[in-house]
mmCIF file of C-alpha atoms in Angstrom:
data_model
loop_
_atom_site.group_PDB
_atom_site.id
_atom_site.type_symbol
_atom_site.label_atom_id
_atom_site.label_comp_id
_atom_site.label_asym_id
_atom_site.label_seq_id
_atom_site.Cartn_x
_atom_site.Cartn_y
_atom_site.Cartn_z
ATOM 1 C CA MET P 1335 0.000 0.000 0.000
ATOM 2 C CA VAL P 1336 2.785 2.418 0.924
ATOM 3 C CA LEU P 1337 4.716 1.650 -2.268
ATOM 4 C CA ALA P 1338 1.580 2.110 -4.379
ATOM 5 C CA LEU P 1339 0.961 5.498 -2.764
ATOM 6 C CA LEU P 1340 4.592 6.455 -3.310
ATOM 7 C CA PHE P 1341 4.295 5.442 -6.960
ATOM 8 C CA LEU P 1342 1.174 7.573 -7.394
ATOM 9 C CA VAL P 1343 2.818 10.648 -5.852
ATOM 10 C CA CYS P 1344 5.911 10.329 -8.052
ATOM 11 C CA GLU P 1345 3.860 9.680 -11.179
ATOM 12 C CA SER P 1346 1.731 12.760 -10.564
ATOM 13 C CA VAL P 1347 4.803 14.993 -10.170
ATOM 14 C CA PRO P 1348 7.290 14.235 -12.972
ATOM 15 C CA THR P 1349 10.920 15.147 -12.450
ATOM 16 C CA LEU P 1350 12.441 17.594 -14.925
ATOM 17 C CA LEU P 1351 15.490 16.374 -16.812
ATOM 18 C CA ASN P 1352 16.634 19.417 -18.797
ATOM 19 C CA ILE P 1353 15.795 22.938 -19.842
ATOM 20 C CA ARG P 1354 13.942 21.838 -22.965
ATOM 21 C CA GLU P 1355 11.079 20.707 -20.739
ATOM 22 C CA ALA P 1356 11.889 17.015 -21.045
ATOM 23 C CA ALA P 1357 10.648 15.177 -18.010
ATOM 24 C CA MET P 1358 10.391 11.711 -16.604
ATOM 25 C CA SER P 1359 8.651 10.226 -13.620
ATOM 26 C CA VAL P 1360 10.730 8.497 -10.957
ATOM 27 C CA SER P 1361 7.706 6.425 -10.008
ATOM 28 C CA PHE P 1362 9.480 3.369 -11.359
ATOM 29 C CA SER P 1363 11.716 3.572 -8.277
ATOM 30 C CA ALA P 1364 8.685 2.417 -6.275
ATOM 31 C CA VAL P 1365 8.023 -0.336 -8.817
ATOM 32 C CA LEU P 1366 11.611 -1.566 -8.580
ATOM 33 C CA ALA P 1367 11.460 -1.470 -4.788
ATOM 34 C CA SER P 1368 8.352 -3.655 -5.073
ATOM 35 C CA VAL P 1369 10.300 -6.054 -7.289
ATOM 36 C CA VAL P 1370 12.816 -6.621 -4.491
ATOM 37 C CA LEU P 1371 10.415 -6.611 -1.555
ATOM 38 C CA LEU P 1372 7.332 -8.333 -2.979
ATOM 39 C CA GLY P 1373 8.023 -9.880 -6.388
ATOM 40 C CA PRO P 1374 6.759 -9.563 -9.999
ATOM 41 C CA THR P 1375 3.008 -9.649 -9.350
ATOM 42 C CA ALA P 1376 3.121 -6.969 -6.673
ATOM 43 C CA ALA P 1377 5.347 -4.823 -8.905
ATOM 44 C CA ALA P 1378 2.744 -5.075 -11.667
ATOM 45 C CA ILE P 1379 -0.020 -4.054 -9.255
ATOM 46 C CA VAL P 1380 1.980 -1.046 -8.051
ATOM 47 C CA GLY P 1381 2.644 -0.013 -11.670
ATOM 48 C CA SER P 1382 -1.026 -0.247 -12.587
ATOM 49 C CA VAL P 1383 -1.786 2.507 -10.054
ATOM 50 C CA ALA P 1384 -0.707 4.934 -12.811
ATOM 51 C CA VAL P 1385 -4.339 4.969 -13.977
ATOM 52 C CA LEU P 1386 -5.118 7.044 -10.869
ATOM 53 C CA SER P 1387 -2.560 9.739 -11.675
ATOM 54 C CA VAL P 1388 -3.727 13.275 -10.965
ATOM 55 C CA ARG P 1389 -1.219 14.873 -13.307
ATOM 56 C CA PRO P 1390 -2.982 17.890 -14.887
ATOM 57 C CA GLY P 1391 -4.080 17.549 -18.505
ATOM 58 C CA LEU P 1392 -3.517 13.797 -18.739
ATOM 59 C CA PRO P 1393 -6.418 12.192 -20.692
ATOM 60 C CA LEU P 1394 -8.003 8.973 -19.443
ATOM 61 C CA VAL P 1395 -6.741 6.975 -22.420
ATOM 62 C CA LYS P 1396 -3.155 7.956 -21.589
ATOM 63 C CA ARG P 1397 -3.667 7.028 -17.959
ATOM 64 C CA LEU P 1398 -4.950 3.613 -18.983
ATOM 65 C CA TYR P 1399 -2.019 3.144 -21.340
ATOM 66 C CA ASN P 1400 0.467 4.243 -18.685
ATOM 67 C CA GLY P 1401 -1.065 1.868 -16.161
ATOM 68 C CA ALA P 1402 -0.799 -1.063 -18.560
ATOM 69 C CA GLN P 1403 2.726 -0.101 -19.577
ATOM 70 C CA PHE P 1404 4.021 0.273 -16.028
ATOM 71 C CA ALA P 1405 2.344 -2.959 -14.970
ATOM 72 C CA LEU P 1406 3.932 -4.890 -17.828
ATOM 73 C CA CYS P 1407 7.349 -3.301 -17.272
ATOM 74 C CA GLY P 1408 7.144 -3.983 -13.539
ATOM 75 C CA TYR P 1409 6.241 -7.618 -14.051
ATOM 76 C CA ALA P 1410 9.019 -8.111 -16.617
ATOM 77 C CA ALA P 1411 11.510 -6.481 -14.255
ATOM 78 C CA GLY P 1412 10.375 -8.811 -11.472
ATOM 79 C CA VAL P 1413 10.873 -11.854 -13.676
ATOM 80 C CA ALA P 1414 14.358 -10.640 -14.648
ATOM 81 C CA PHE P 1415 15.187 -10.103 -10.972
ATOM 82 C CA THR P 1416 14.310 -13.664 -10.016
ATOM 83 C CA GLU P 1417 15.874 -15.183 -13.154
ATOM 84 C CA PHE P 1418 19.192 -13.545 -12.302
ATOM 85 C CA GLY P 1419 19.163 -15.028 -8.826
ATOM 86 C CA GLY P 1420 17.409 -12.328 -6.838
ATOM 87 C CA SER P 1421 15.621 -13.362 -3.668
ATOM 88 C CA THR P 1422 12.322 -11.604 -2.969
ATOM 89 C CA GLY P 1423 11.838 -10.232 0.533
ATOM 90 C CA VAL P 1424 13.147 -7.624 2.939
ATOM 91 C CA PRO P 1425 16.971 -7.715 3.113
ATOM 92 C CA ARG P 1426 17.849 -7.956 6.805
ATOM 93 C CA ASP P 1427 21.533 -7.009 6.706
ATOM 94 C CA VAL P 1428 24.407 -6.058 4.417
ATOM 95 C CA GLU P 1429 25.216 -9.683 3.674
ATOM 96 C CA ALA P 1430 21.688 -10.191 2.349
ATOM 97 C CA PHE P 1431 21.692 -6.872 0.492
ATOM 98 C CA ILE P 1432 24.879 -7.193 -1.572
ATOM 99 C CA PRO P 1433 23.764 -10.287 -3.586
ATOM 100 C CA LEU P 1434 20.710 -8.321 -4.714
ATOM 101 C CA ILE P 1435 22.713 -5.686 -6.605
ATOM 102 C CA ALA P 1436 23.342 -7.668 -9.812
ATOM 103 C CA PRO P 1437 19.764 -9.042 -10.101
ATOM 104 C CA PHE P 1438 18.434 -5.564 -9.363
ATOM 105 C CA ALA P 1439 20.584 -4.104 -12.147
ATOM 106 C CA ALA P 1440 19.133 -6.702 -14.542
ATOM 107 C CA ALA P 1441 15.624 -5.755 -13.425
ATOM 108 C CA ALA P 1442 16.309 -2.036 -13.919
ATOM 109 C CA VAL P 1443 17.750 -2.565 -17.409
ATOM 110 C CA THR P 1444 14.787 -4.769 -18.350
ATOM 111 C CA TYR P 1445 12.333 -2.160 -17.109
ATOM 112 C CA ALA P 1446 14.043 0.687 -18.971
ATOM 113 C CA LEU P 1447 14.472 -1.145 -22.283
ATOM 114 C CA LEU P 1448 10.898 -2.433 -22.325
ATOM 115 C CA ASN P 1449 9.622 1.026 -21.427
ATOM 116 C CA PHE P 1450 11.624 2.589 -24.285
ATOM 117 C CA ALA P 1451 10.424 -0.064 -26.729
ATOM 118 C CA MET P 1452 6.773 0.471 -25.843
ATOM 119 C CA MET P 1453 7.068 4.256 -26.059
ATOM 120 C CA GLY P 1454 8.878 4.025 -29.396
ATOM 121 C CA LEU P 1455 6.189 1.718 -30.771
ATOM 122 C CA LEU P 1456 3.463 4.074 -29.590
ATOM 123 C CA LEU P 1457 5.128 7.073 -31.239
ATOM 124 C CA ARG P 1458 5.574 5.203 -34.507
ATOM 125 C CA LEU P 1459 1.963 4.007 -34.531
ATOM 126 C CA ALA P 1460 0.848 7.572 -33.838
ATOM 127 C CA GLY P 1461 2.996 8.776 -36.740
ATOM 128 C CA ASN P 1462 4.921 11.241 -34.576
ATOM 129 C CA VAL P 1463 8.369 9.813 -35.226
ATOM 130 C CA GLY P 1464 10.074 7.407 -37.596
ATOM 131 C CA ALA P 1465 12.915 5.034 -36.831
ATOM 132 C CA GLY P 1466 15.362 7.343 -38.611
ATOM 133 C CA GLN P 1467 14.318 10.311 -36.467
ATOM 134 C CA ILE P 1468 15.195 8.702 -33.136
ATOM 135 C CA ARG P 1469 18.175 10.467 -31.577
ATOM 136 C CA TRP P 1470 20.127 7.586 -30.121
ATOM 137 C CA ARG P 1471 22.539 9.851 -28.262
ATOM 138 C CA SER P 1472 19.615 11.407 -26.409
ATOM 139 C CA MET P 1473 18.169 7.978 -25.761
ATOM 140 C CA GLY P 1474 21.493 6.931 -24.266
ATOM 141 C CA GLN P 1475 21.450 9.929 -21.938
ATOM 142 C CA LEU P 1476 17.873 9.113 -20.916
ATOM 143 C CA PHE P 1477 18.887 5.509 -20.245
ATOM 144 C CA LEU P 1478 21.648 6.689 -17.924
ATOM 145 C CA SER P 1479 19.108 8.870 -16.111
ATOM 146 C CA TYR P 1480 16.882 5.819 -15.685
ATOM 147 C CA MET P 1481 19.740 3.821 -14.205
ATOM 148 C CA GLY P 1482 20.594 6.633 -11.827
ATOM 149 C CA TYR P 1483 17.041 6.999 -10.571
ATOM 150 C CA ALA P 1484 16.661 3.212 -10.364
ATOM 151 C CA THR P 1485 19.137 3.156 -7.488
ATOM 152 C CA PHE P 1486 16.531 4.914 -5.347
ATOM 153 C CA GLY P 1487 14.415 1.771 -5.598
ATOM 154 C CA LEU P 1488 17.283 -0.352 -4.339
ATOM 155 C CA LEU P 1489 17.948 2.076 -1.485
ATOM 156 C CA ILE P 1490 14.293 1.990 -0.437
ATOM 157 C CA ALA P 1491 14.408 -1.804 -0.347
ATOM 158 C CA GLY P 1492 17.674 -1.767 1.595
ATOM 159 C CA LEU P 1493 16.356 0.617 4.254
ATOM 160 C CA TRP P 1494 12.967 -1.047 4.574
ATOM 161 C CA SER P 1495 14.000 -3.489 7.298
ATOM 162 C CA SER P 1496 15.061 -0.696 9.649
ATOM 163 C CA VAL P 1497 12.755 2.267 8.986
ATOM 164 C CA LYS P 1498 9.940 0.714 6.938
ATOM 165 C CA SER P 1499 7.889 3.285 5.009
ATOM 166 C CA ILE P 1500 10.047 6.174 6.247
ATOM 167 C CA ALA P 1501 12.695 4.813 3.861
ATOM 168 C CA ALA P 1502 10.768 6.316 0.976
ATOM 169 C CA VAL P 1503 10.861 9.762 2.589
ATOM 170 C CA LEU P 1504 14.553 9.532 3.423
ATOM 171 C CA VAL P 1505 15.455 8.515 -0.115
ATOM 172 C CA LEU P 1506 13.118 10.656 -2.210
ATOM 173 C CA LEU P 1507 12.850 13.891 -0.209
ATOM 174 C CA PRO P 1508 16.255 15.159 -1.438
ATOM 175 C CA LEU P 1509 15.143 14.371 -4.972
ATOM 176 C CA PHE P 1510 12.033 16.522 -4.658
ATOM 177 C CA ILE P 1511 14.095 19.360 -3.170
ATOM 178 C CA ALA P 1512 16.433 19.121 -6.151
ATOM 179 C CA ARG P 1513 13.397 19.168 -8.430
ATOM 180 C CA TRP P 1514 12.210 22.431 -6.869
ATOM 181 C CA ALA P 1515 15.653 23.994 -7.313
ATOM 182 C CA PHE P 1516 15.776 22.898 -10.925
ATOM 183 C CA GLY P 1517 12.325 24.373 -11.435
ATOM 184 C CA GLN P 1518 13.745 27.767 -10.484
ATOM 185 C CA TYR P 1519 16.522 27.287 -13.006
ATOM 186 C CA LEU P 1520 13.989 26.287 -15.640
ATOM 187 C CA ALA P 1521 12.021 29.482 -15.036
ATOM 188 C CA GLN P 1522 15.190 31.460 -15.724
ATOM 189 C CA GLN P 1523 15.800 29.530 -18.938
ATOM 190 C CA ARG P 1524 12.242 30.232 -20.064
ATOM 191 C CA ALA P 1525 12.898 33.920 -19.514
ATOM 192 C CA TYR P 1526 15.976 33.593 -21.721
ATOM 193 C CA ASP P 1527 13.910 31.870 -24.396
ATOM 194 C CA ALA P 1528 11.329 34.646 -24.221
ATOM 195 C CA THR P 1529 14.077 37.212 -24.816
ATOM 196 C CA ILE P 1530 15.316 35.303 -27.861
ATOM 197 C CA ALA P 1531 11.779 34.883 -29.191
ATOM 198 C CA ALA P 1532 11.090 38.613 -28.885
ATOM 199 C CA LEU P 1533 14.221 39.491 -30.866
ATOM 200 C CA CYS P 1534 13.392 36.920 -33.554
ATOM 201 C CA GLN P 1535 9.850 38.247 -33.821
ATOM 202 C CA ALA P 1536 11.202 41.756 -34.332
ATOM 203 C CA VAL P 1537 13.472 40.576 -37.166
ATOM 204 C CA GLU P 1538 10.722 38.555 -38.844
ATOM 205 C CA THR P 1539 8.380 41.524 -38.705
ATOM 206 C CA LYS P 1540 10.958 43.680 -40.472
ATOM 207 C CA ASP P 1541 12.164 41.167 -43.070
ATOM 208 C CA TYR P 1542 9.554 38.851 -44.624
ATOM 209 C CA TYR P 1543 12.262 36.495 -45.871
ATOM 210 C CA THR P 1544 13.296 35.530 -42.334
ATOM 211 C CA ARG P 1545 9.872 34.251 -41.225
ATOM 212 C CA GLY P 1546 10.516 30.786 -39.845
ATOM 213 C CA HIS P 1547 14.076 30.950 -41.160
ATOM 214 C CA SER P 1548 15.698 31.562 -37.784
ATOM 215 C CA GLU P 1549 13.968 28.602 -36.155
ATOM 216 C CA ARG P 1550 14.933 26.255 -38.989
ATOM 217 C CA VAL P 1551 18.550 27.450 -38.991
ATOM 218 C CA SER P 1552 18.607 26.847 -35.248
ATOM 219 C CA LYS P 1553 17.286 23.314 -35.732
ATOM 220 C CA ALA P 1554 19.818 22.513 -38.463
ATOM 221 C CA SER P 1555 22.643 23.993 -36.380
ATOM 222 C CA VAL P 1556 21.709 21.760 -33.455
ATOM 223 C CA MET P 1557 21.705 18.723 -35.755
ATOM 224 C CA ILE P 1558 25.262 19.534 -36.861
ATOM 225 C CA ALA P 1559 26.421 20.286 -33.329
ATOM 226 C CA GLU P 1560 25.105 16.996 -32.009
ATOM 227 C CA GLU P 1561 26.572 15.092 -34.953
ATOM 228 C CA ILE P 1562 30.085 16.415 -34.300
ATOM 229 C CA GLY P 1563 29.757 15.666 -30.593
ATOM 230 C CA MET P 1564 29.336 19.075 -28.972
ATOM 231 C CA GLY P 1565 28.444 18.995 -25.289
ATOM 232 C CA THR P 1566 24.981 19.819 -24.003
ATOM 233 C CA GLU P 1567 25.826 23.389 -22.964
ATOM 234 C CA ARG P 1568 27.416 24.216 -26.323
ATOM 235 C CA VAL P 1569 24.465 22.706 -28.178
ATOM 236 C CA GLY P 1570 22.193 25.009 -26.181
ATOM 237 C CA ALA P 1571 24.374 27.994 -27.046
ATOM 238 C CA ILE P 1572 24.383 27.181 -30.752
ATOM 239 C CA ARG P 1573 20.604 26.845 -30.672
ATOM 240 C CA TYR P 1574 20.487 30.462 -29.510
ATOM 241 C CA ALA P 1575 23.077 31.489 -32.104
ATOM 242 C CA GLY P 1576 21.000 29.938 -34.880
ATOM 243 C CA MET P 1577 17.900 31.757 -33.693
ATOM 244 C CA LEU P 1578 19.690 35.109 -33.553
ATOM 245 C CA HIS P 1579 22.120 34.865 -36.474
ATOM 246 C CA ASP P 1580 20.189 37.478 -38.484
ATOM 247 C CA VAL P 1581 19.213 39.753 -35.592
ATOM 248 C CA GLY P 1582 21.567 42.377 -37.048
ATOM 249 C CA LYS P 1583 18.990 43.022 -39.761
ATOM 250 C CA LEU P 1584 17.268 45.192 -37.188
ATOM 251 C CA GLY P 1585 20.105 47.638 -37.871
ATOM 252 C CA VAL P 1586 19.682 47.513 -41.666
ATOM 253 C CA PRO P 1587 17.243 49.997 -43.232
ATOM 254 C CA THR P 1588 13.918 48.338 -44.060
ATOM 255 C CA LYS P 1589 13.961 49.830 -47.555
ATOM 256 C CA VAL P 1590 17.196 47.920 -48.226
ATOM 257 C CA LEU P 1591 15.867 44.612 -46.892
ATOM 258 C CA GLN P 1592 12.684 44.897 -48.954
ATOM 259 C CA LYS P 1593 14.132 46.573 -52.034
ATOM 260 C CA ASP P 1594 13.084 45.363 -55.483
ATOM 261 C CA GLY P 1595 15.939 44.738 -57.893
ATOM 262 C CA ALA P 1596 19.694 45.111 -57.561
ATOM 263 C CA LEU P 1597 21.386 46.754 -54.592
ATOM 264 C CA THR P 1598 23.705 49.724 -54.823
ATOM 265 C CA GLU P 1599 27.220 49.348 -53.420
ATOM 266 C CA GLU P 1600 26.190 51.368 -50.372
ATOM 267 C CA GLU P 1601 23.127 49.194 -49.800
ATOM 268 C CA TYR P 1602 25.152 46.014 -50.186
ATOM 269 C CA ALA P 1603 27.648 47.374 -47.655
ATOM 270 C CA ALA P 1604 24.732 47.884 -45.248
ATOM 271 C CA ILE P 1605 23.718 44.240 -45.746
ATOM 272 C CA GLN P 1606 27.284 43.105 -45.077
ATOM 273 C CA LEU P 1607 27.285 44.980 -41.788
ATOM 274 C CA HIS P 1608 24.342 43.033 -40.364
ATOM 275 C CA PRO P 1609 26.528 40.459 -38.532
ATOM 276 C CA MET P 1610 28.320 43.289 -36.719
ATOM 277 C CA ARG P 1611 25.020 45.014 -36.009
ATOM 278 C CA GLY P 1612 23.813 41.721 -34.566
ATOM 279 C CA LEU P 1613 26.766 41.542 -32.211
ATOM 280 C CA GLU P 1614 26.060 45.093 -31.047
ATOM 281 C CA ILE P 1615 22.435 44.192 -30.313
ATOM 282 C CA VAL P 1616 23.120 41.042 -28.297
ATOM 283 C CA ARG P 1617 26.422 42.011 -26.663
ATOM 284 C CA GLY P 1618 24.729 42.795 -23.354
ATOM 285 C CA ILE P 1619 22.905 39.447 -23.146
ATOM 286 C CA ASP P 1620 25.381 37.567 -20.983
ATOM 287 C CA PHE P 1621 23.823 34.105 -21.263
ATOM 288 C CA LEU P 1622 24.614 33.828 -24.992
ATOM 289 C CA ASP P 1623 28.283 32.976 -24.354
ATOM 290 C CA GLU P 1624 29.829 31.425 -27.478
ATOM 291 C CA ALA P 1625 26.780 32.356 -29.554
ATOM 292 C CA TYR P 1626 28.340 35.790 -30.088
ATOM 293 C CA ALA P 1627 30.952 34.341 -32.446
ATOM 294 C CA GLY P 1628 28.334 32.494 -34.491
ATOM 295 C CA ILE P 1629 26.255 35.640 -34.938
ATOM 296 C CA MET P 1630 29.268 37.770 -35.858
ATOM 297 C CA HIS P 1631 30.984 35.460 -38.351
ATOM 298 C CA HIS P 1632 28.331 33.242 -39.981
ATOM 299 C CA HIS P 1633 28.954 34.880 -43.392
ATOM 300 C CA GLU P 1634 32.690 34.203 -43.400
ATOM 301 C CA ARG P 1635 33.970 31.727 -46.003
ATOM 302 C CA MET P 1636 36.625 29.045 -45.770
ATOM 303 C CA ASP P 1637 38.505 30.681 -48.670
ATOM 304 C CA GLY P 1638 38.591 34.056 -46.907
ATOM 305 C CA ARG P 1639 36.188 35.796 -49.294
ATOM 306 C CA GLY P 1640 33.373 36.226 -46.797
ATOM 307 C CA TYR P 1641 32.384 39.085 -44.523
ATOM 308 C CA PRO P 1642 32.566 41.047 -42.281
ATOM 309 C CA MET P 1643 36.263 40.343 -41.527
ATOM 310 C CA GLY P 1644 37.406 38.047 -44.325
ATOM 311 C CA LEU P 1645 38.471 35.248 -41.976
ATOM 312 C CA ALA P 1646 39.594 31.973 -43.554
ATOM 313 C CA GLY P 1647 39.737 28.308 -42.577
ATOM 314 C CA PRO P 1648 40.319 27.639 -38.872
ATOM 315 C CA GLU P 1649 40.289 31.386 -38.148
ATOM 316 C CA ILE P 1650 36.506 31.189 -38.442
ATOM 317 C CA PRO P 1651 34.893 30.274 -35.084
ATOM 318 C CA GLU P 1652 33.352 26.806 -34.962
ATOM 319 C CA PHE P 1653 29.866 28.140 -34.243
ATOM 320 C CA ALA P 1654 30.039 30.335 -37.340
ATOM 321 C CA ARG P 1655 31.107 27.399 -39.524
ATOM 322 C CA VAL P 1656 28.120 25.420 -38.271
ATOM 323 C CA ILE P 1657 25.607 28.217 -38.834
ATOM 324 C CA ALA P 1658 26.965 28.984 -42.322
ATOM 325 C CA VAL P 1659 25.972 25.499 -43.486
ATOM 326 C CA ALA P 1660 22.578 25.580 -41.751
ATOM 327 C CA ASP P 1661 21.829 29.080 -43.061
ATOM 328 C CA ALA P 1662 22.617 28.266 -46.684
ATOM 329 C CA PHE P 1663 20.729 24.972 -46.572
ATOM 330 C CA ASP P 1664 17.536 26.533 -45.267
ATOM 331 C CA SER P 1665 17.748 29.332 -47.801
ATOM 332 C CA MET P 1666 17.957 26.805 -50.631
ATOM 333 C CA THR P 1667 15.146 24.587 -49.320
ATOM 334 C CA SER P 1668 12.704 27.423 -48.591
ATOM 335 C CA ASP P 1669 10.198 29.057 -50.915
ATOM 336 C CA ARG P 1670 11.074 32.411 -52.415
ATOM 337 C CA SER P 1671 8.971 34.856 -54.404
ATOM 338 C CA TYR P 1672 11.141 34.151 -57.466
ATOM 339 C CA ARG P 1673 11.385 30.336 -57.113
ATOM 340 C CA GLY P 1674 10.067 27.357 -55.220
ATOM 341 C CA ALA P 1675 12.018 25.500 -52.577
ATOM 342 C CA ARG P 1676 14.804 23.324 -53.929
ATOM 343 C CA PRO P 1677 14.668 19.604 -53.117
ATOM 344 C CA VAL P 1678 16.720 18.554 -50.114
ATOM 345 C CA GLU P 1679 19.072 16.423 -52.230
ATOM 346 C CA VAL P 1680 19.766 19.332 -54.577
ATOM 347 C CA ALA P 1681 20.588 21.583 -51.627
ATOM 348 C CA LEU P 1682 22.880 18.935 -50.131
ATOM 349 C CA ASP P 1683 24.692 18.659 -53.473
ATOM 350 C CA GLU P 1684 25.249 22.428 -53.437
ATOM 351 C CA LEU P 1685 26.711 22.168 -49.945
ATOM 352 C CA ARG P 1686 29.071 19.454 -51.184
ATOM 353 C CA LYS P 1687 30.160 21.699 -54.065
ATOM 354 C CA GLY P 1688 30.883 24.544 -51.656
ATOM 355 C CA ALA P 1689 32.762 22.395 -49.134
ATOM 356 C CA GLY P 1690 36.300 23.690 -48.730
ATOM 357 C CA THR P 1691 35.643 27.026 -50.412
ATOM 358 C CA GLN P 1692 32.527 28.484 -48.810
ATOM 359 C CA PHE P 1693 31.776 25.862 -46.155
ATOM 360 C CA ASP P 1694 33.735 23.767 -43.681
ATOM 361 C CA PRO P 1695 33.775 20.190 -45.094
ATOM 362 C CA VAL P 1696 33.496 18.763 -41.571
ATOM 363 C CA MET P 1697 30.244 20.632 -40.949
ATOM 364 C CA VAL P 1698 28.882 19.766 -44.394
ATOM 365 C CA ASN P 1699 29.555 16.059 -43.906
ATOM 366 C CA ALA P 1700 28.087 16.136 -40.408
ATOM 367 C CA PHE P 1701 24.902 17.803 -41.625
ATOM 368 C CA ILE P 1702 24.511 15.384 -44.528
ATOM 369 C CA LYS P 1703 24.832 12.426 -42.152
ATOM 370 C CA ALA P 1704 22.288 13.947 -39.773
ATOM 371 C CA VAL P 1705 19.793 14.625 -42.569
ATOM 372 C CA GLU P 1706 20.215 11.139 -44.027
ATOM 373 C CA ARG P 1707 19.537 9.639 -40.611
ATOM 374 C CA GLU P 1708 16.831 11.957 -39.261
ATOM 375 C CA GLY P 1709 15.358 13.412 -42.447
ATOM 376 C CA TRP P 1710 14.380 17.015 -43.083
ATOM 377 C CA ARG P 1711 10.955 18.437 -43.806
ATOM 378 C CA PRO P 1712 11.262 21.911 -45.315
ATOM 379 C CA THR P 1713 8.584 24.285 -44.074
ATOM 380 C CA ARG P 1714 6.874 26.293 -46.769
ATOM 381 C CA SER P 1715 7.812 29.871 -46.016
ATOM 382 C CA ALA P 1716 5.213 32.599 -45.904
ATOM 383 C CA LEU P 1717 5.791 34.794 -48.937
ATOM 384 C CA PRO P 1718 5.667 38.583 -48.627
ATOM 385 C CA PRO P 1719 2.610 40.516 -49.750
ATOM 386 C CA ASP P 1720 2.363 41.318 -53.457
ATOM 387 C CA GLY P 1721 4.740 44.044 -54.502
ATOM 388 C CA VAL P 1722 7.007 43.898 -51.457
ATOM 389 C CA ALA P 1723 9.775 41.752 -52.904
ATOM 390 C CA ALA P 1724 9.023 40.946 -56.504
ATOM 391 C CA GLU P 1725 12.718 40.521 -57.247
ATOM 392 C CA ALA P 1726 13.954 39.136 -53.938
ATOM 393 C CA ALA P 1727 16.645 37.163 -55.749
ATOM 394 C CA ALA P 1728 18.642 40.358 -55.898
ATOM 395 C CA LYS P 1729 19.207 40.321 -52.140
ATOM 396 C CA ASP P 1730 19.134 36.637 -51.161
ATOM 397 C CA HIS P 1731 22.573 36.756 -49.559
ATOM 398 C CA ASP P 1732 22.135 33.346 -47.860
ATOM 399 C CA ASP P 1733 21.617 31.290 -51.045
ATOM 400 C CA PRO P 1734 25.037 30.201 -52.406
ATOM 401 C CA THR P 1735 23.550 29.546 -55.853
ATOM 402 C CA VAL P 1736 22.244 33.107 -56.326
ATOM 403 C CA PRO P 1737 24.950 35.802 -56.583
ATOM 404 C CA ILE P 1738 23.849 39.111 -55.132
ATOM 405 C CA GLN P 1739 23.233 41.750 -57.783
ATOM 406 C CA VAL P 1740 25.131 44.957 -57.036
ATOM 407 C CA VAL P 1741 25.192 47.993 -59.311
ATOM 408 C CA SER P 1742 27.879 50.666 -59.258
ATOM 409 C CA GLU P 1743 26.804 54.201 -58.380
ATOM 410 C CA ARG P 1744 29.589 55.731 -60.461
#
């Protein structure tokens, strides 16, 4: 009864895992404690209590599914525990506790893998994700989180002989305190995201071409960053850099951004200054960290013919080399007033052609691998109102296949 109540409390209050609002319930700790103390059948009964969850906004059908899933996972974990030599019951001393560690580990792994398999099957049946879109690195991190939280179940079982139900409080209270602290951190991160969103909205209001562009560049940049093995904090920073890479357009006259036809040399110079304008705008936002370099240098080229500083090769910051590929790819695969979106394969071929001259070959190869594995669904861009940008090709400075038209004023 106590373990079932503990399960229900944990299931109703999921524990946050990261700032992107991913969460998991540590209720399975109670299920795994039941595996050790009471056996497979009791573990299944404890898991089925999920149907009574009071988590806000959880439909009945999901509660029923969760109850069935947890019951099945709990029973399978119990079977694995006994098959690997685990003895059901309250461990009375250290000598009785130590032999339970290996069977418990087998039970925890069984629970986690079956849970992942059932969730993956559900997502595929619902059409939300394909096999190629599963991020195995993220799944590996989630698996490690499962194993870490699973130890709470073993600790509850180990303490049960001495303090009975108080064991649950002793083990899980620090976890809930940590959850509260992380909630405060999450609120701060949401404030950061709101700041970024406001800046992006301002840019998209000023320049029709950028509508949705910043978000897609951010997504593609994250794909590259994860493919080349960037750490979690740097991936978060490059997500911000992708969102804000064109924020400097706020410092470019609107008449230049929306001009029909070729640009004058002065107007083109104003366009080339937008990375520096972007740095000026975001310089005071201290949480952007390495994102500054990506915003400032994303139009540099590997051959040194880019702007604003003409950096070449390894002189170009890594973030900028990532964003350059993502930026060009989205430009090519998005609708324009003068052409439709290019097919993904055509855009990837253009990236290959530009590798070593315009783009970093490492970033190009990483992005191609990520797209081949996860796929890419170009979003049809909202086109500007009639007459705003009838000849937008003249100023599409992100598309490597469309040279910018500049006319001399002399």
